[in-house]
mmCIF file of C-alpha atoms in Angstrom:
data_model
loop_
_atom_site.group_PDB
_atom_site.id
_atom_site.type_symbol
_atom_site.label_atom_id
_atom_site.label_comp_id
_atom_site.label_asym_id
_atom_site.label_seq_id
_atom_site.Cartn_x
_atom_site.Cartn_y
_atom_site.Cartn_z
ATOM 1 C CA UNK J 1 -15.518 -8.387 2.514
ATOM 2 C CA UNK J 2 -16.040 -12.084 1.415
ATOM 3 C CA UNK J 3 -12.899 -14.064 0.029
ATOM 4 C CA UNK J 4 -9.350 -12.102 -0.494
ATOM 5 C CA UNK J 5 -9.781 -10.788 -3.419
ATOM 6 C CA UNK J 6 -10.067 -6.922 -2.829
ATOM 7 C CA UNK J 7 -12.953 -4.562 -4.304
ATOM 8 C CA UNK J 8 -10.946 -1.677 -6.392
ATOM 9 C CA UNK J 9 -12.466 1.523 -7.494
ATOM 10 C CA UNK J 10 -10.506 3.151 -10.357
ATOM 11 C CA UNK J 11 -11.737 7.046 -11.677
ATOM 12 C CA UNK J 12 -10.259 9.631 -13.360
ATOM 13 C CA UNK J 13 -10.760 12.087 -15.691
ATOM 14 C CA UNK J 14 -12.010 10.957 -19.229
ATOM 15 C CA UNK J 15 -8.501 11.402 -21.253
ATOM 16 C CA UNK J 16 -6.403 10.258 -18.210
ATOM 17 C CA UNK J 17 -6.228 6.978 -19.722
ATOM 18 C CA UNK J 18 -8.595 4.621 -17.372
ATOM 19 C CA UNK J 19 -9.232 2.666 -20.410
ATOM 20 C CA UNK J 20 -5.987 1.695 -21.010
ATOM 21 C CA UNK J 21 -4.724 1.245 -17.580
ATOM 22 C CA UNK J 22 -7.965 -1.638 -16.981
ATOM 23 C CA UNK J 23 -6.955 -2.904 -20.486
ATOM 24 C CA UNK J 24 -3.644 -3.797 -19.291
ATOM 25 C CA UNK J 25 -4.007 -4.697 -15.975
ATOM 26 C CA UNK J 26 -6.550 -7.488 -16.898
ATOM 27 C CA UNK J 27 -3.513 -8.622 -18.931
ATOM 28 C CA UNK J 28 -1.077 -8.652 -16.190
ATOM 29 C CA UNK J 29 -3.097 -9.821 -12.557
ATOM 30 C CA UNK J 30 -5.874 -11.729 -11.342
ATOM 31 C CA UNK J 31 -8.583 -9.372 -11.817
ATOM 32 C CA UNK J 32 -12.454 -8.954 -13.508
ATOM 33 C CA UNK J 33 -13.799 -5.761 -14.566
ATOM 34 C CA UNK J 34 -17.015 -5.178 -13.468
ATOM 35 C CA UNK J 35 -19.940 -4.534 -15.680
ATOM 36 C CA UNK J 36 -22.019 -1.752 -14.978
ATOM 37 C CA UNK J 37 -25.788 -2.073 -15.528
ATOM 38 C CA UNK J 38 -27.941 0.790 -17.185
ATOM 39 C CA UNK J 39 -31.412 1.642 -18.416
ATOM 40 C CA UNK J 40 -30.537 3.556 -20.916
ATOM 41 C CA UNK J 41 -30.656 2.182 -24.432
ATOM 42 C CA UNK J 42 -27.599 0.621 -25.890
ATOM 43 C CA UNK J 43 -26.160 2.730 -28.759
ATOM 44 C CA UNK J 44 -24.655 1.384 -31.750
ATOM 45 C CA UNK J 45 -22.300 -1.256 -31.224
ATOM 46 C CA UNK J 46 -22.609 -1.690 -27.802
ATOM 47 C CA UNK J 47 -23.148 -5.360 -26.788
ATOM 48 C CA UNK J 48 -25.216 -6.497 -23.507
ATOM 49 C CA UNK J 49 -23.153 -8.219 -20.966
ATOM 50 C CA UNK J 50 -19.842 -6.375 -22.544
ATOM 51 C CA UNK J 51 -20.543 -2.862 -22.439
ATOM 52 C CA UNK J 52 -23.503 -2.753 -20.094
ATOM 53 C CA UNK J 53 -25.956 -4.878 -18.932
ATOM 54 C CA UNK J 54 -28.999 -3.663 -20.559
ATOM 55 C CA UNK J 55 -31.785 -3.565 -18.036
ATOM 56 C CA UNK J 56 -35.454 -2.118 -18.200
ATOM 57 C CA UNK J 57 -36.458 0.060 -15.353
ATOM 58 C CA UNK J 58 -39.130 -2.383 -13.946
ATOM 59 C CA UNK J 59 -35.455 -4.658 -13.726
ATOM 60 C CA UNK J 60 -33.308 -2.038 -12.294
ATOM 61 C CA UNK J 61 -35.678 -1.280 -9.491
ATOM 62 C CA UNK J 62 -36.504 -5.035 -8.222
ATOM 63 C CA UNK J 63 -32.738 -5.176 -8.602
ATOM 64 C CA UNK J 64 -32.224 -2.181 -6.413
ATOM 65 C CA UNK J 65 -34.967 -2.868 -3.943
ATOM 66 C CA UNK J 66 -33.083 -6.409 -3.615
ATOM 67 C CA UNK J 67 -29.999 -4.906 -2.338
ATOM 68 C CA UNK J 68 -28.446 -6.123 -5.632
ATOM 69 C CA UNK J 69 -26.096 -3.312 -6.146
ATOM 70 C CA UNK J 70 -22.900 -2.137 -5.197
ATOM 71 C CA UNK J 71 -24.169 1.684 -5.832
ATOM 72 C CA UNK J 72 -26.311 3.143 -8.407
ATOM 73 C CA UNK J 73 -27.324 6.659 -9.740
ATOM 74 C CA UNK J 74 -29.482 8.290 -11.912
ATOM 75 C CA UNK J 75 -28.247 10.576 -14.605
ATOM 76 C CA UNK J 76 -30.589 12.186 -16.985
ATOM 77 C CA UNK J 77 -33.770 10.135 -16.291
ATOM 78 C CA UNK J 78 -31.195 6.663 -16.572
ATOM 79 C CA UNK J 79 -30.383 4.664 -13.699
ATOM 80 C CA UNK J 80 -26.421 3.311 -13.993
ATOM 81 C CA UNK J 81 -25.360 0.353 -10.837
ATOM 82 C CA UNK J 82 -22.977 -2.012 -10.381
ATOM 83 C CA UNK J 83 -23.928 -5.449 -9.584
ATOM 84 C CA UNK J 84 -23.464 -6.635 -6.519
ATOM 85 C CA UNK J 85 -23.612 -10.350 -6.936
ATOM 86 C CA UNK J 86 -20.980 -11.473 -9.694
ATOM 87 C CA UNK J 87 -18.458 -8.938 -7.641
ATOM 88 C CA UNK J 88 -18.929 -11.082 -4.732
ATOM 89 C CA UNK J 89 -18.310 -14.259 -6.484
ATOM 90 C CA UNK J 90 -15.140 -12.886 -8.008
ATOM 91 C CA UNK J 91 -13.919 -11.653 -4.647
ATOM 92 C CA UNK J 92 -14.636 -14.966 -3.448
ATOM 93 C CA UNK J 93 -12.711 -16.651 -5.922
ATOM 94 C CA UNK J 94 -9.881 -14.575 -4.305
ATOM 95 C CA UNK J 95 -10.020 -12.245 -7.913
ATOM 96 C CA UNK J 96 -10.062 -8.512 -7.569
ATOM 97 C CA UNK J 97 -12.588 -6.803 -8.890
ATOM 98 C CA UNK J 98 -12.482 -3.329 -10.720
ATOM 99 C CA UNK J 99 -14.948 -0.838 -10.587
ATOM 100 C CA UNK J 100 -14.896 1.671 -13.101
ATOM 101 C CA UNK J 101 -16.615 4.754 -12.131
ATOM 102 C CA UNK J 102 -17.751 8.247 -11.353
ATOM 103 C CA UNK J 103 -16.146 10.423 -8.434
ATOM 104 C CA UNK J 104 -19.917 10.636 -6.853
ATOM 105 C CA UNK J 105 -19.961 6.275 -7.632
ATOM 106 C CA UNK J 106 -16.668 6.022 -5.612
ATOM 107 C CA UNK J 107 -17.786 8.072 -2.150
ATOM 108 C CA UNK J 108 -21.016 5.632 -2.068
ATOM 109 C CA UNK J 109 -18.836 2.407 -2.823
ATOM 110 C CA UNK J 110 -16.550 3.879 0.140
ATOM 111 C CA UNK J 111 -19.513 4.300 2.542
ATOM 112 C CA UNK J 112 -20.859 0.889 2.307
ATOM 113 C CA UNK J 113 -17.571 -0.433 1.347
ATOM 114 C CA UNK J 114 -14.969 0.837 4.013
ATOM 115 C CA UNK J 115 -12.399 -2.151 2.982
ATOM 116 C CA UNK J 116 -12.653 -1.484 -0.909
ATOM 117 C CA UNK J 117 -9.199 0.801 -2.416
ATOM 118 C CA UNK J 118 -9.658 3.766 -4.212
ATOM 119 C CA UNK J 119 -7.520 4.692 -7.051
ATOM 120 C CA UNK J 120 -7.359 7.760 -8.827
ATOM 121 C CA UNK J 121 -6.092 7.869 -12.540
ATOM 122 C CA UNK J 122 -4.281 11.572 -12.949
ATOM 123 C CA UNK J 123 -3.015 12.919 -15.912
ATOM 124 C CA UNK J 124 0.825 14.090 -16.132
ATOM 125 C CA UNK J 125 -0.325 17.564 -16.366
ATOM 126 C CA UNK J 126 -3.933 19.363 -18.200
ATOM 127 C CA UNK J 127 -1.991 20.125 -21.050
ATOM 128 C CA UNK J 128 -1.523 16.649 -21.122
ATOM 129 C CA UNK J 129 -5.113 15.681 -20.598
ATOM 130 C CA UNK J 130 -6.461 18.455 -23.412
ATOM 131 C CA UNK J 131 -4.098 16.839 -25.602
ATOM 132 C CA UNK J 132 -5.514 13.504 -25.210
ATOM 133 C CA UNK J 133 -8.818 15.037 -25.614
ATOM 134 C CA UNK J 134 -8.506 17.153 -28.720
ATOM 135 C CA UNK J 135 -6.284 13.694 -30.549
ATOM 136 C CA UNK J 136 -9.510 11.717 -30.436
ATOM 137 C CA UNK J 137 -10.356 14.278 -33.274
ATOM 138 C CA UNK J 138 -14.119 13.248 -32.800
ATOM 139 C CA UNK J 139 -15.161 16.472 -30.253
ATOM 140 C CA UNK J 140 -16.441 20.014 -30.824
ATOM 141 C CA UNK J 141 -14.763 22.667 -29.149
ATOM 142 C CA UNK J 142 -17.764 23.076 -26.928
ATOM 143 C CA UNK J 143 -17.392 19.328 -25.655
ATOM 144 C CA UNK J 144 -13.931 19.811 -25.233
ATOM 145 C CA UNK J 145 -14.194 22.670 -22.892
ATOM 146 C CA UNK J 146 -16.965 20.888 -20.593
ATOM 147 C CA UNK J 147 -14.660 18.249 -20.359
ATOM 148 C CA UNK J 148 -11.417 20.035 -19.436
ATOM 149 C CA UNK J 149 -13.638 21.874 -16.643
ATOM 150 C CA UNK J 150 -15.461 18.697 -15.676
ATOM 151 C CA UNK J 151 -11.818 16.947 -15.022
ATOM 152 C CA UNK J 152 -10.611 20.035 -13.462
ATOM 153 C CA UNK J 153 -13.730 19.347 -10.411
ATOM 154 C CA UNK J 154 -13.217 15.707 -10.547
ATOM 155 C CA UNK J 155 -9.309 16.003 -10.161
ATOM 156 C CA UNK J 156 -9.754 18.623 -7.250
ATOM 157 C CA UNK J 157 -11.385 15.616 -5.456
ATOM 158 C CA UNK J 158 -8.539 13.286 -6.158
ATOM 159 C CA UNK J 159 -7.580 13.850 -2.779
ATOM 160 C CA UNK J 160 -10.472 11.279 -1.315
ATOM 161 C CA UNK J 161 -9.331 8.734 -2.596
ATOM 162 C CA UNK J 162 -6.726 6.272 -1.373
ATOM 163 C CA UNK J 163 -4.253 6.102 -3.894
ATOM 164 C CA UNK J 164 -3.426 8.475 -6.781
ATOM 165 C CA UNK J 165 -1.444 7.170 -9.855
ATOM 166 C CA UNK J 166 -0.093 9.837 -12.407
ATOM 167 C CA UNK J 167 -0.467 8.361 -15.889
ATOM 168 C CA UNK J 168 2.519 9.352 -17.637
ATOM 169 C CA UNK J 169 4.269 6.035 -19.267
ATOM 170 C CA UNK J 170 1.502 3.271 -19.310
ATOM 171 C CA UNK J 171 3.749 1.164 -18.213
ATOM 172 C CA UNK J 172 4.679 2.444 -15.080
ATOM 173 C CA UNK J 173 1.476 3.271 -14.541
ATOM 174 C CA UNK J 174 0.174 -0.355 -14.476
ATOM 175 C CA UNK J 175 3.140 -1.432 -12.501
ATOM 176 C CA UNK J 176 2.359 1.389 -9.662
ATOM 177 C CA UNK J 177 -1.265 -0.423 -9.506
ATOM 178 C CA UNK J 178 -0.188 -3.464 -9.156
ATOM 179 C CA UNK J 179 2.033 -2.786 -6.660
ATOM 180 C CA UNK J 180 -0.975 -0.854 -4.911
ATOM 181 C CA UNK J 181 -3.144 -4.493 -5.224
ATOM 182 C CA UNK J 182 0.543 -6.602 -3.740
ATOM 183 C CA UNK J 183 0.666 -4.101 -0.556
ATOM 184 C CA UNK J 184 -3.245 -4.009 0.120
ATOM 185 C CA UNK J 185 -3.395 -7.636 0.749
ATOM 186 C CA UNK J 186 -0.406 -6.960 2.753
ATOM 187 C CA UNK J 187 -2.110 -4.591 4.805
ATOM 188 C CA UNK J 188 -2.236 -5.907 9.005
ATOM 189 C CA UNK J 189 -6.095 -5.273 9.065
ATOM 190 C CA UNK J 190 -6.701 -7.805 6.023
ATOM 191 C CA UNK J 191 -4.086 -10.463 7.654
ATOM 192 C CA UNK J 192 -5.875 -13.510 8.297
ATOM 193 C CA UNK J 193 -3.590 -16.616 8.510
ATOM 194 C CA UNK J 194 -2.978 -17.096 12.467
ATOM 195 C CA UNK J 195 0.339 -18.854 12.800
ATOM 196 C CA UNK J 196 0.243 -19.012 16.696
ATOM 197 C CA UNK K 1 8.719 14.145 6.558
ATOM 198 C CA UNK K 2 11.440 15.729 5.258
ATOM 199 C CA UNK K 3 11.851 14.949 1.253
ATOM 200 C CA UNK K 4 9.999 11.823 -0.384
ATOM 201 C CA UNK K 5 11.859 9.133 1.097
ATOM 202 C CA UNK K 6 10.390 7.009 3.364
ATOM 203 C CA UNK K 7 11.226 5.743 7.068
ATOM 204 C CA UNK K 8 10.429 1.956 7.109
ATOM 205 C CA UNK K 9 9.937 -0.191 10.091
ATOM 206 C CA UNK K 10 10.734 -4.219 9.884
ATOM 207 C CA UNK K 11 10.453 -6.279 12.702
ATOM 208 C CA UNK K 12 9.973 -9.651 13.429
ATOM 209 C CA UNK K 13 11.169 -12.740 15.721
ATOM 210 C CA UNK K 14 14.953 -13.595 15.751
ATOM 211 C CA UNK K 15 14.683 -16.636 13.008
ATOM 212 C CA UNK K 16 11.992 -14.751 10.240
ATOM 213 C CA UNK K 17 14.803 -13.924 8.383
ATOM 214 C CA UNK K 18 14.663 -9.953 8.469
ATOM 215 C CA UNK K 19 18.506 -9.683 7.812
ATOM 216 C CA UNK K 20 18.326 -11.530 4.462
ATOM 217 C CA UNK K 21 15.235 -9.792 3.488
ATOM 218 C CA UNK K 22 17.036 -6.479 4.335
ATOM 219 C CA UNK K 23 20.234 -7.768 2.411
ATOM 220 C CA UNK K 24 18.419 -8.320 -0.451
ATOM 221 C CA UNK K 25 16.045 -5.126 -0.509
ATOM 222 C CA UNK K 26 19.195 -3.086 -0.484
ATOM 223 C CA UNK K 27 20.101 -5.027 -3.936
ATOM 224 C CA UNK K 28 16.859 -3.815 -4.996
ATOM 225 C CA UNK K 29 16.199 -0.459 -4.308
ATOM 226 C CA UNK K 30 16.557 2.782 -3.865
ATOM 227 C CA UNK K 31 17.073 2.566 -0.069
ATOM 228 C CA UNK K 32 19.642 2.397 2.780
ATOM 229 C CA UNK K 33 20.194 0.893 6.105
ATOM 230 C CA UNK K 34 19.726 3.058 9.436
ATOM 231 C CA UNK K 35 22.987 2.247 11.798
ATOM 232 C CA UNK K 36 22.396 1.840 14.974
ATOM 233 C CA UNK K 37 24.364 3.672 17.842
ATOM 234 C CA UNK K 38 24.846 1.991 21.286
ATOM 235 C CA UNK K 39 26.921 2.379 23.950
ATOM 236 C CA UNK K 40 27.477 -1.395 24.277
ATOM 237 C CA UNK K 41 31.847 -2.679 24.180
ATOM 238 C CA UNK K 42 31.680 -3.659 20.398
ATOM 239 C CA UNK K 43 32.083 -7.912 19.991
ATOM 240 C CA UNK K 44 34.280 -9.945 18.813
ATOM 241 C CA UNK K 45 33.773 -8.738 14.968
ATOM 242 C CA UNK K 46 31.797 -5.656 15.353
ATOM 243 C CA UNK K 47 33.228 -2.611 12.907
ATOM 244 C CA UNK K 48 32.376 0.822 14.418
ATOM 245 C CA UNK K 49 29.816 2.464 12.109
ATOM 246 C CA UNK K 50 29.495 -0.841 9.755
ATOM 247 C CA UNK K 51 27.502 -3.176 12.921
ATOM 248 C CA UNK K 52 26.811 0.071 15.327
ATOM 249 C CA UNK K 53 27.945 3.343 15.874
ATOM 250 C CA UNK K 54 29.741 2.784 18.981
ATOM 251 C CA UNK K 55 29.341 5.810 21.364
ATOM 252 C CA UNK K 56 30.623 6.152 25.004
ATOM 253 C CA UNK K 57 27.428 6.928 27.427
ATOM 254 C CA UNK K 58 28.691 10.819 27.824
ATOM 255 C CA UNK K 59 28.417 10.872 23.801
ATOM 256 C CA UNK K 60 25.175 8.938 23.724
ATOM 257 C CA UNK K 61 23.229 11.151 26.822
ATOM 258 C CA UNK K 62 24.476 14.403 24.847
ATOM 259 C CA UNK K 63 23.307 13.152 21.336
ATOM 260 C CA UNK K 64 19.553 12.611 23.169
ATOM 261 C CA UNK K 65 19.270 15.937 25.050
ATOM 262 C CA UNK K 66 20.264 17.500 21.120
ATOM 263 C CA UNK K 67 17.131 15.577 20.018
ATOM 264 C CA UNK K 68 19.246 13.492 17.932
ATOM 265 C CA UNK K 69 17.480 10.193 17.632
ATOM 266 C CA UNK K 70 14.134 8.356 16.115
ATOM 267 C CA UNK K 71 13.843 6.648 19.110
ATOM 268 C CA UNK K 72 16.330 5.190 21.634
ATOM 269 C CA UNK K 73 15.534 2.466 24.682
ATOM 270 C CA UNK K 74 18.110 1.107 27.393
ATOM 271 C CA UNK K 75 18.542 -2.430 27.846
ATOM 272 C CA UNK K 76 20.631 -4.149 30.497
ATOM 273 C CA UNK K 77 22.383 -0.828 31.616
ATOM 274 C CA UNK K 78 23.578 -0.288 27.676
ATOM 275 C CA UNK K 79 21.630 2.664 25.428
ATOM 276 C CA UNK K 80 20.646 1.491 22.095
ATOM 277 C CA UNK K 81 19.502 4.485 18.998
ATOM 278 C CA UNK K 82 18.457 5.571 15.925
ATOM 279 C CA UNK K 83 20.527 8.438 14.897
ATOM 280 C CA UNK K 84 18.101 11.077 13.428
ATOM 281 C CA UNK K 85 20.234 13.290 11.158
ATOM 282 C CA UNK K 86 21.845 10.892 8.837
ATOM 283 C CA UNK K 87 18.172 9.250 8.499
ATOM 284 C CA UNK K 88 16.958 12.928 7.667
ATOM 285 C CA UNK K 89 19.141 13.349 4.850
ATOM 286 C CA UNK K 90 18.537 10.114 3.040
ATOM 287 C CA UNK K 91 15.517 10.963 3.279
ATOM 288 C CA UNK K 92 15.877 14.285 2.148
ATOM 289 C CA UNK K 93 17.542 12.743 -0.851
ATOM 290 C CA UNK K 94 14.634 10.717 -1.475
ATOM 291 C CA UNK K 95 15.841 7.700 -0.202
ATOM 292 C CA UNK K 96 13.767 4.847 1.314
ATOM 293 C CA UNK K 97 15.178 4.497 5.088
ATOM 294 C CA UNK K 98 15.147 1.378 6.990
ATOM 295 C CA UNK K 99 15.046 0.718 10.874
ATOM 296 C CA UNK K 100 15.738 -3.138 11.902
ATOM 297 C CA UNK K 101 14.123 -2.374 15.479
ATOM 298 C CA UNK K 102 12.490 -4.397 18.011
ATOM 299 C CA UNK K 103 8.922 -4.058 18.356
ATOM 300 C CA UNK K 104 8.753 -1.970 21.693
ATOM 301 C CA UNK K 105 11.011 0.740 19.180
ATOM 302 C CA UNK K 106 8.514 0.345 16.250
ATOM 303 C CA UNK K 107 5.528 2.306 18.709
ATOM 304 C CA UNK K 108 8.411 4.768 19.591
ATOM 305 C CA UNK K 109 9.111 5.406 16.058
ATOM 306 C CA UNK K 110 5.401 5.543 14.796
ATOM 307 C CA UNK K 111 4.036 8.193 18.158
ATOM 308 C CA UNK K 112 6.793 10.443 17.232
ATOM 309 C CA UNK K 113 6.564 9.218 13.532
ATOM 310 C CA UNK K 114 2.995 9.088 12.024
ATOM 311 C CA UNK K 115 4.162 9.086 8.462
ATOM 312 C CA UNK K 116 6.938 6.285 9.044
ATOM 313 C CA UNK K 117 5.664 2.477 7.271
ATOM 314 C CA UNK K 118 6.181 -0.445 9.350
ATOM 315 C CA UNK K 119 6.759 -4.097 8.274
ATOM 316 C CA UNK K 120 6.569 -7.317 10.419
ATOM 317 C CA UNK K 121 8.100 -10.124 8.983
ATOM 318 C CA UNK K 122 6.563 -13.382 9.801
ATOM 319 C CA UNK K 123 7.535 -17.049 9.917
ATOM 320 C CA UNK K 124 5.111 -19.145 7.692
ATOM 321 C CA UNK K 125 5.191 -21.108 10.644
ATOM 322 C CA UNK K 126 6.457 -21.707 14.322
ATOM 323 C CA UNK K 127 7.598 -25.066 13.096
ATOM 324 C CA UNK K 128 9.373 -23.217 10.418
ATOM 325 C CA UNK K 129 11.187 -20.727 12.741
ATOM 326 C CA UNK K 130 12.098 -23.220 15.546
ATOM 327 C CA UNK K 131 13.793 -25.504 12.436
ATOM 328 C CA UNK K 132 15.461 -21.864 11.520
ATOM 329 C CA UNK K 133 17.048 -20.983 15.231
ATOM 330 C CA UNK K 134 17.851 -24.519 15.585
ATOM 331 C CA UNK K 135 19.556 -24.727 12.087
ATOM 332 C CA UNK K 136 21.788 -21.884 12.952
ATOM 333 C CA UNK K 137 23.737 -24.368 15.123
ATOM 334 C CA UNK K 138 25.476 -22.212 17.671
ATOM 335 C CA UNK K 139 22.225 -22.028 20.483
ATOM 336 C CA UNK K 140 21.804 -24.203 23.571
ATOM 337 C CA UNK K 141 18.527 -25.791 24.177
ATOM 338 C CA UNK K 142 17.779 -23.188 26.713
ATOM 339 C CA UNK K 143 18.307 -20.407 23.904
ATOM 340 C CA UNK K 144 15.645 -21.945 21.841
ATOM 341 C CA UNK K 145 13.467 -22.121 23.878
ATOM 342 C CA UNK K 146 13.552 -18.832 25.236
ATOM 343 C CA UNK K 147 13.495 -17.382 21.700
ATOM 344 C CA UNK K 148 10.559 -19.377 20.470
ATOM 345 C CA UNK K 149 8.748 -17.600 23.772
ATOM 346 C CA UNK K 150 9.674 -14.565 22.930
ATOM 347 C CA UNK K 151 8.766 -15.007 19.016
ATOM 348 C CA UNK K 152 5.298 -15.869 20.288
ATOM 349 C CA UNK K 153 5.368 -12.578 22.077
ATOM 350 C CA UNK K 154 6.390 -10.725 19.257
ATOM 351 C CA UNK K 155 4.443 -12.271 16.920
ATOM 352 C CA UNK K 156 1.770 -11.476 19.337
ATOM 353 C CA UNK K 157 2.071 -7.257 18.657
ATOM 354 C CA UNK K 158 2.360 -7.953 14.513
ATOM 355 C CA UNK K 159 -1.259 -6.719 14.161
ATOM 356 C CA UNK K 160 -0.198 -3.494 15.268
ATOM 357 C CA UNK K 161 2.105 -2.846 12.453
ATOM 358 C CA UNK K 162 0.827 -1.402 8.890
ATOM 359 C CA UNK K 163 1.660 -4.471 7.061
ATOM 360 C CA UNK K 164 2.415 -8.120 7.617
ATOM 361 C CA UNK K 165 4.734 -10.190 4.942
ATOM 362 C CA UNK K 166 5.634 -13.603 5.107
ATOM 363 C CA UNK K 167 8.650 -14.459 4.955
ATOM 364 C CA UNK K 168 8.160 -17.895 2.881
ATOM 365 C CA UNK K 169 10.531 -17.734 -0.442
ATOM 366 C CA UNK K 170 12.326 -15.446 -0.448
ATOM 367 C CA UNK K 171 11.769 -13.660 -3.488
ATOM 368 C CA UNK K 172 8.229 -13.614 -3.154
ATOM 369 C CA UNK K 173 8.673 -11.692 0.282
ATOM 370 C CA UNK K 174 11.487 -9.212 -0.902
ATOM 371 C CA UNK K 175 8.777 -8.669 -3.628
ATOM 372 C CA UNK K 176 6.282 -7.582 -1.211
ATOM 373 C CA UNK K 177 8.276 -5.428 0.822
ATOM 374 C CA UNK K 178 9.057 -3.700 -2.410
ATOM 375 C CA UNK K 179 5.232 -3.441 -3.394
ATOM 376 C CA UNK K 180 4.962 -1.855 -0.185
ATOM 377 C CA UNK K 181 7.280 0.678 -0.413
ATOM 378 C CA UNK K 182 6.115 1.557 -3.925
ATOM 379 C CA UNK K 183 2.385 1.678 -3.054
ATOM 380 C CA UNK K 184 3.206 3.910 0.037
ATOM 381 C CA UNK K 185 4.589 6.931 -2.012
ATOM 382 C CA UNK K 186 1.449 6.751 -3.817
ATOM 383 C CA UNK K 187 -0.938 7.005 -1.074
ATOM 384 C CA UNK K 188 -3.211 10.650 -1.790
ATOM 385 C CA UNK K 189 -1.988 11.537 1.594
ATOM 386 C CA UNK K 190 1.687 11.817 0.296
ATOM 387 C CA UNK K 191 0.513 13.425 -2.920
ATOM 388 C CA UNK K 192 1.975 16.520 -3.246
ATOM 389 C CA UNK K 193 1.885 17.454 -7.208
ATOM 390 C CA UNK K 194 -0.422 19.750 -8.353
ATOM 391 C CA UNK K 195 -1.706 19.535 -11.524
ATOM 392 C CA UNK K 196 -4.370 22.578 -11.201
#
């Protein structure tokens, strides 16, 4: 890994509150949020460079072919990645670098990445989680069911990653990562000053 | 490990400062101070149970045939130990349980220990900790010297611990150890909730 700042994967659930936990953490360390880059069209009100970076395929693939991504998929006929180069800089700068994504994202991010941390978001309980679910008010019954059993497989990998933070009180939340971002850089096997 | 506390290993070269850090930690958290026992006269000074648990060598041999410490060593003809039990129940109570041990007991603690956390606290610099032992005032020439060899040693083995923490302002360090702690209950492999 170039520079000290560290490469951090955060997933979770949707409805465990990832959102929210980025929101504030960008408010309280010296981080950047990654932006992913898709093919897929934007939808309404997404902006390019905020949301995603909107790329065409004929893009995606030089970008790919170019080693210019941190990991990439393809769901439903889109390719999703997350850009290798602006991460680097960050790191560089000695900023840590968040990587919001999938459970499947995380294990390739891991492979090529041994030094990144991975954090899983968990909600306090599933009642918890359907809760947060059905309050949005916006789903069908159907969607919320594929979600509750979609979390259900994502949270019975939680165990992969390096770190698991329950989501109950925001706040406590937020401070657990940070204190996960203090202690990494505090780890032996990142120590670089040599005093002797 | 019994319970959700945690045992925590600090080390570190006479001068780094691992008394104050440990003086101030126990301000600060949820944690306590392993006692040593030794079989050592007690000093000028010395309160049974407060500096050491003074123990006569009959006492000390039958406490480690009863598997009663973390780890134990014998140094100029005296035993010195961690007693196990009291350790335990901290620990039991979910206490946070510190060893101040020399680095030859830190690989004791983690072989028979693999869930224990250890801490080496380092001197920003050797100019730094030779202007510490000399400050102290009460140490011949010959002391010094022989301490800033064995600091080298020491400092030396610090890779070998989980994490390094400088010991620069003070604040800043007790800080750290206390990120430390915090991110270690969080680690997936300590998880033990289950949400399913």
């Amino acid at each position: 890994m170039k520079g000290n700042g560290l490469l951090v994967v955060i997933s979770g659930p949707a409805g465990a509150g990832k959102g929210t936990v980025v929101r504030e953490l960008l408010k309280n360390g010296d981080l950047e949020v990654s932006v992913s880059a898709t093919t897929r069209a934007p939808r309404a009100g997404e902006e390019d460079g905020v949301h995603y970076h909107f790329l065409t395929r004929e893009q995606f693939i030089d970008m790919k072919e170019h080693d210019g991504f941190l990991e990439y998929a393809e769901y439903c006929g889109n390719f999703y990645g997350s850009p290798k180069k602006q991460a680097e800089e960050w790191m560089a700068e000695g900023k840590d670098v968040i990587l919001e994504i999938e459970v499947q994202g995380c294990q390739k991010i891991k492979a090529k990445n041994p030094d990144c941390v991975s954090i899983f978001i968990m909600p306090p309980s599933m009642e918890v989680l359907e809760k947060r679910l059905r309050g949005r008010g916006t789903e069908t019954e159907d969607v919320i069911v594929r979600r509750m059993a979609r979390a259900r497989e994502e949270i019975a990998l939680a165990k992969d990653y390096d770190y698991i933070v329950v989501n109950g009180p925001i706040e406590e939340c937020v401070a657990d990562v940070l204190s996960v971002l203090r202690a990494e850089k505090l780890r032996a096997d990142r120590f670089r000053e040599e005093i002797l």
